[in-house]
XYZ file of C-alpha atoms in Angstrom:
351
model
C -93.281 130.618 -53.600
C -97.284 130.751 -52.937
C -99.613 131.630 -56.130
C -103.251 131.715 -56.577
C -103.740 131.227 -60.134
C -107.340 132.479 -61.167
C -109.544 131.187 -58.513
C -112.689 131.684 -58.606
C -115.636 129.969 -56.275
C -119.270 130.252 -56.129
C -121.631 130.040 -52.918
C -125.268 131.085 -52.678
C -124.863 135.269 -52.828
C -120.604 135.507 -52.955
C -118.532 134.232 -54.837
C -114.896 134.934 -55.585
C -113.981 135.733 -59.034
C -110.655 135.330 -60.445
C -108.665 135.935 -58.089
C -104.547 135.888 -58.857
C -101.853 137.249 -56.418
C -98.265 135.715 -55.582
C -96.389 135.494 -52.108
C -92.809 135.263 -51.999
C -90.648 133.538 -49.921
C -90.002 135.440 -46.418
C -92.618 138.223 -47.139
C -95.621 139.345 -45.239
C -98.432 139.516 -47.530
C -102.080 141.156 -45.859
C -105.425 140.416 -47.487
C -107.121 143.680 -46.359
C -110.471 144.331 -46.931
C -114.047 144.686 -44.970
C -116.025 141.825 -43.331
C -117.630 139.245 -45.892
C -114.956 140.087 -48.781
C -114.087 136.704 -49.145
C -110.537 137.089 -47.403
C -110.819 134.130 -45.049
C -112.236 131.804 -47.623
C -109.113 132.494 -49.614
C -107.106 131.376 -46.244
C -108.910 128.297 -45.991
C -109.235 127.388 -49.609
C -104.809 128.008 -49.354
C -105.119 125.818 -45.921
C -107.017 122.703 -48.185
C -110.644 122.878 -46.101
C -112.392 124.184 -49.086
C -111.734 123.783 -52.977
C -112.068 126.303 -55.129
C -114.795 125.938 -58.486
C -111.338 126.914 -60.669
C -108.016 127.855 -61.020
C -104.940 126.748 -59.074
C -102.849 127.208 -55.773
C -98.932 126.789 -56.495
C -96.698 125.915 -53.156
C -92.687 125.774 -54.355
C -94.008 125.489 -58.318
C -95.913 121.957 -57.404
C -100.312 122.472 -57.532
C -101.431 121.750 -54.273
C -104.961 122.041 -55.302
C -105.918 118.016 -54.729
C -103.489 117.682 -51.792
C -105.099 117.214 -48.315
C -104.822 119.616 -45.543
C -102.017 117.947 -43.157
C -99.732 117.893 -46.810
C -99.520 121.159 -47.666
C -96.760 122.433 -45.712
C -99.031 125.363 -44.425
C -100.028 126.538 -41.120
C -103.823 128.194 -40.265
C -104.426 130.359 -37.295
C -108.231 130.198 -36.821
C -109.842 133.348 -35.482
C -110.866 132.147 -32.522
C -107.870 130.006 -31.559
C -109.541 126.792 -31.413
C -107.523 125.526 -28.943
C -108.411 122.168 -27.392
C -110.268 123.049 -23.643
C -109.178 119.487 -22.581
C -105.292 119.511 -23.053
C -102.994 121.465 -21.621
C -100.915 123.943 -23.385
C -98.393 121.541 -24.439
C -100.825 118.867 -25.234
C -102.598 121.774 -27.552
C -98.995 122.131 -28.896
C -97.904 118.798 -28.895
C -101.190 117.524 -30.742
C -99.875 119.052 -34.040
C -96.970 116.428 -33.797
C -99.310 113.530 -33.893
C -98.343 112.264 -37.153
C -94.654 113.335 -37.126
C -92.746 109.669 -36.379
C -90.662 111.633 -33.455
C -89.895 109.780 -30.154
C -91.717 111.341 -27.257
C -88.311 113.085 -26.240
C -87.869 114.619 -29.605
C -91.645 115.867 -29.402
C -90.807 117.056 -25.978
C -87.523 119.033 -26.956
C -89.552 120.210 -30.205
C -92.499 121.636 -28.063
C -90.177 123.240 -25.383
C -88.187 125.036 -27.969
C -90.824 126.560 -29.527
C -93.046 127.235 -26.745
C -89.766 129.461 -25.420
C -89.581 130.930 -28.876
C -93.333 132.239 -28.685
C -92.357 132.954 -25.015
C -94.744 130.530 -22.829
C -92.754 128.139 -22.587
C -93.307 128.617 -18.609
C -97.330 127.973 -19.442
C -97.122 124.007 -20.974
C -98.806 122.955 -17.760
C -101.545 125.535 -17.639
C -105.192 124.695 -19.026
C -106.495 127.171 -21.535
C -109.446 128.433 -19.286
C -106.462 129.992 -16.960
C -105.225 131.734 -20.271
C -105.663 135.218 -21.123
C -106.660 136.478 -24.924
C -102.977 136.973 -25.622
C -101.627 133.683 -24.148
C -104.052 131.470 -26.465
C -102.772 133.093 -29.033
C -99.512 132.326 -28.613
C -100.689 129.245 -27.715
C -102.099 128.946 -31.162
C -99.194 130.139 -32.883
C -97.185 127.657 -31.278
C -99.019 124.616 -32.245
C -98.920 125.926 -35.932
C -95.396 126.666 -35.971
C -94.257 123.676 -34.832
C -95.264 121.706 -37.915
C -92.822 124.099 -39.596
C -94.903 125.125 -42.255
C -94.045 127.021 -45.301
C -96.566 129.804 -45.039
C -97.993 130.764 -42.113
C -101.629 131.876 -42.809
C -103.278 133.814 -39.907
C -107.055 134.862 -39.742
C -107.900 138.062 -38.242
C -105.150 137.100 -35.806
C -105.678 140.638 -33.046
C -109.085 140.566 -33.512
C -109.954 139.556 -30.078
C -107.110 141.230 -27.934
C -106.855 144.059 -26.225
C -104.640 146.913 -27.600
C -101.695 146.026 -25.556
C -101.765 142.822 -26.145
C -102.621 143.531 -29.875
C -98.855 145.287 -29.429
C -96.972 142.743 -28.125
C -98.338 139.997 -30.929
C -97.595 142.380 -33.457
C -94.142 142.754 -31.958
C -93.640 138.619 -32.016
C -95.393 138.112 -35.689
C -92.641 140.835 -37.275
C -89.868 139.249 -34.594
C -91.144 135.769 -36.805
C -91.426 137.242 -40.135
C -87.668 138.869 -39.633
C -86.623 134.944 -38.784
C -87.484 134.075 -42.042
C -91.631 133.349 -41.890
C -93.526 133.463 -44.718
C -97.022 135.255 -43.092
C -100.467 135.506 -45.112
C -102.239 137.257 -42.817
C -106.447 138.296 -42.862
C -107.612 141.817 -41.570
C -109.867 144.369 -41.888
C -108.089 146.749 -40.001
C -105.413 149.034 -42.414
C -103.643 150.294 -39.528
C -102.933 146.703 -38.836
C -102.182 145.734 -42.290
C -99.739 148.994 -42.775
C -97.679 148.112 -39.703
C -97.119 144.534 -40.253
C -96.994 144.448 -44.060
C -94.602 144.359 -46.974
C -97.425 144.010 -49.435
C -100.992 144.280 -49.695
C -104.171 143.056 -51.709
C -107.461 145.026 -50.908
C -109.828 142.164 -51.338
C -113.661 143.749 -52.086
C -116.849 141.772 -53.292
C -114.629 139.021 -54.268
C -112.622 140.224 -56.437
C -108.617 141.850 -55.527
C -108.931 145.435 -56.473
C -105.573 146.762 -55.643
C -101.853 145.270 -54.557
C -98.811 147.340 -53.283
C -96.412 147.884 -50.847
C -98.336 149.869 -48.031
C -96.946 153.085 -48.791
C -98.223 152.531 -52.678
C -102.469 151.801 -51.749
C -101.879 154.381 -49.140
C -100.612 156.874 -51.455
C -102.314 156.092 -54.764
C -105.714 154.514 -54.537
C -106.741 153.223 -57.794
C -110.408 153.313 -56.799
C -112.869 155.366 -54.804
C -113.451 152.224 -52.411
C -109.513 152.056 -51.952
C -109.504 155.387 -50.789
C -112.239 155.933 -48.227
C -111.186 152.392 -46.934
C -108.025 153.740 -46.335
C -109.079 156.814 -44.659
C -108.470 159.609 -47.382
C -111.568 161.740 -47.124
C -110.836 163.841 -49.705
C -111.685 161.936 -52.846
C -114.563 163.612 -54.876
C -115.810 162.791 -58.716
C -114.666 166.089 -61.001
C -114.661 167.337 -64.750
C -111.233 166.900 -65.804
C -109.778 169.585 -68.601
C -106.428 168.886 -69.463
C -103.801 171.801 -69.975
C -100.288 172.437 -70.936
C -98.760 172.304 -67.085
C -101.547 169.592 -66.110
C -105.206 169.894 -65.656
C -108.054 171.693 -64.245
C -110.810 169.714 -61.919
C -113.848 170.968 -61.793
C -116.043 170.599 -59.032
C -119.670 171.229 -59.247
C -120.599 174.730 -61.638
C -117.893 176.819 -59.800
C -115.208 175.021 -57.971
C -111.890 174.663 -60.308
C -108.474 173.231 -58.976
C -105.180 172.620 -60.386
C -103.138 169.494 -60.327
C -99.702 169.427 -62.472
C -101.122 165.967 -63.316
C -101.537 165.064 -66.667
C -104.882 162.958 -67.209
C -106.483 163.941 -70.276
C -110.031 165.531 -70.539
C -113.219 163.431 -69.189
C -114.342 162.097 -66.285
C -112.131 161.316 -63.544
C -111.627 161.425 -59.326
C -108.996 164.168 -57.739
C -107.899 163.000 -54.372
C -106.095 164.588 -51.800
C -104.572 163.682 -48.289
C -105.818 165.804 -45.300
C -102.035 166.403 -44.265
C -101.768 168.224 -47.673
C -103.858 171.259 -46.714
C -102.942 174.081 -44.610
C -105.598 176.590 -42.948
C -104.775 180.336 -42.540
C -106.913 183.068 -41.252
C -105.706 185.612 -43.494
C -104.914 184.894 -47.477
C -101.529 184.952 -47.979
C -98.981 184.742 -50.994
C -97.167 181.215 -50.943
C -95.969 178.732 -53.798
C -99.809 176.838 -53.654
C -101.631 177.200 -56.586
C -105.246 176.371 -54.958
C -106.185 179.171 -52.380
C -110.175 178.848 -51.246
C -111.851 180.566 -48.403
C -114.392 178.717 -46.708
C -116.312 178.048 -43.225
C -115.549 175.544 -41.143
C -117.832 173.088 -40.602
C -116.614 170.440 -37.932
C -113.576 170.440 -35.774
C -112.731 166.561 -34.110
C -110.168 164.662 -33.508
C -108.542 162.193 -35.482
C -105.854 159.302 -35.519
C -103.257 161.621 -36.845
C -104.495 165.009 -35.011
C -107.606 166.874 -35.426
C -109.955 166.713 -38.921
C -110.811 170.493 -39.243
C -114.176 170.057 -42.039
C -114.365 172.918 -43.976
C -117.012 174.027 -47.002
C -114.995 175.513 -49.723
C -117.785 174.654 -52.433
C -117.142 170.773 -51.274
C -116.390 169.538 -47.803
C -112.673 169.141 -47.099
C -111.010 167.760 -44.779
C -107.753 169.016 -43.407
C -105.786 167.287 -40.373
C -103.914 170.354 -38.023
C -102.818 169.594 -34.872
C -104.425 170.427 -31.418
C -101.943 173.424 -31.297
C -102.958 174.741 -34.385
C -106.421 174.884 -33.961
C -106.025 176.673 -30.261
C -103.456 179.134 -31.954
C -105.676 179.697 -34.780
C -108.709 179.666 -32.929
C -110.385 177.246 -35.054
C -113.875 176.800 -34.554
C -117.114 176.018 -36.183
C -118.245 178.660 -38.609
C -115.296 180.880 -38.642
C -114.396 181.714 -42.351
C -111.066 180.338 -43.234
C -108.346 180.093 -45.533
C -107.292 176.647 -47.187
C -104.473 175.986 -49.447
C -102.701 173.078 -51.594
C -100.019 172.782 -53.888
C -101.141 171.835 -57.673
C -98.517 168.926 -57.287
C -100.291 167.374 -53.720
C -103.310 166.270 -55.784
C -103.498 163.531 -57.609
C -106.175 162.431 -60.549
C -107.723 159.201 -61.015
C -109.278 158.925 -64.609
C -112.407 157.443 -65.082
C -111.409 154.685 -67.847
């Protein structure tokens, strides 16, 4: 449906390089990746405000490169709303319709319909200074939708709300997407990007580094960047020796853990999730293959619980919850146990 075909553009210190990555029809595709990436310029250069150096953007198989803004049958959701202080909400609305050849009634009917669909259609009368941070967006959604565009390309779209309202616009983009919406949509924020995606494209330095489904970049970074960007702590450079059931990592001169991975021998990353560890206080016999003692050094809380940081020749990081570490009596510099299946790990050779 939507293809970037090696685009590449250059501005004084960024540039995007070659950057390829298809949308189909009714998905929700993120562009996740830290501020200054180059994610919105990809948005815009989509929306027609800025060309790229090379390469092509594909709308329904037709280039849409050389066509102007208002023909591209896409929709942009600025940032910062950039809603018209002058008109009222349905004159911000109703200004999209300008060069639609629609009676005033039909323009009427077309506003009210969607204005109930984004649900303020009770707020057409109200200026935008009497809005709150959710409202305008709505408001801004509105006048985008109501061109009917193909894609709908959002920009850091909960930026600027308020968690509950960052909820309930979450609830009305996946309530659009379900209806059929096509959604490009610009974050930085993963936990944003995981619960409104069905595939994302970490976008760093200009170049797309990774695509998946969420659960696929969650689960297997392909990169050290990947991984710390999407919270797994756990990700440290090792000596890989390959065996007959896997490999060995080694970790500094004495630090040596098994994965049932096969990788080869060389130079490679081991990775594991902090939900993958257990702590005891006592060694015990189990089915994990990696048993280290160790001291804890840091016990704090954490989206998913509490990140218990514990030396075992490198810092790990192992998520318990707050019932674990009373029961346990977890504190800083008490010697632990930590273990891990050989089959939690996985290896990322160095190529």
């Amino acid at each position: 449906m939507l293809e970037l075909k090696n685009i590449s553009l250059s501005n004084p210190g960024f540039s995007l390089k070659n950057i390829s990555f298809k949308v189909n029809k009714g998905e929700y595709f993120v562009l996740l990746g830290m501020s200054g990436a180059g994610k919105s310029m990809l948005l815009e250069m989509i929306a027609g405000l800025t060309n790229p150096d090379s390469g092509e953007i594909i709308l329904n198989e037709k280039p849409i490169n050389k066509s102007k803004p208002y023909e591209r049958e896409v929709g942009l959701v600025f940032q910062d709303h950039a809603i018209f202080p002058h008109l009222t909400v349905g004159g911000n609305i109703g200004y999209a319709l300008k060069r639609q050849s629609l009676s005033h009634s039909a323009k009427q009917e077309l506003i009210q319909s969607i204005a109930d669909r984004i649900q303020i259609g009770q707020l057409l009368h109200r200026q935008p200074s009497t809005l709150s941070g959710g409202e305008l967006q709505r408001v801004a959604l509105a006048r985008t939708l109501v061109q009917k565009p193909e894609v709908l390309l959002l920009d850091e779209p909960l930026a600027a709300i308020d968690t509950k309202l960052k909820a309930e616009i979450r609830s009305l983009l996946r309530q659009l997407n379900r209806e059929g919406q096509t959604i490009v949509h610009v974050t930085h924020d993963f936990d944003e990007a995981i619960s409104l995606a069905n595939r994302i494209a970490i976008v760093h330095e200009g170049k797309i580094i990774q695509t998946g489904t969420p659960e696929e970049v969650f689960s297997s970074p392909r990169s050290e960047f990947v991984a710390h960007f999407v919270g797994i702590r756990n990700f440290f450079k090792a000596k890989l020796i390959e065996t007959e059931t896997g490999c060995i990592a080694e970790l500094g001169k004495s630090l040596r853990i098994v994965s049932t991975q096969k990788s080869g021998s060389g130079e490679g990353y081991l990775m594991i999730r902090g939900e993958d560890l257990t702590i005891s206080v006592e060694n015990y016999e189990s089915s994990a293959r990696n048993n280290f003692m160790g001291k804890i050094i840091e016990v704090s809380g954490s989206r998913s619980g509490m990140d218990v940081i514990i030396n075992i020749g490198v810092p790990v990081h192992v998520i318990v919850s707050k019932e674990s570490v009373k029961d346990l009596g977890l504190v800083e510099g008490k010697s632990v146990w930590v273990h891990f299946k050989a089959s939690a790990l996985s290896i990322i050779p160095i190529q």
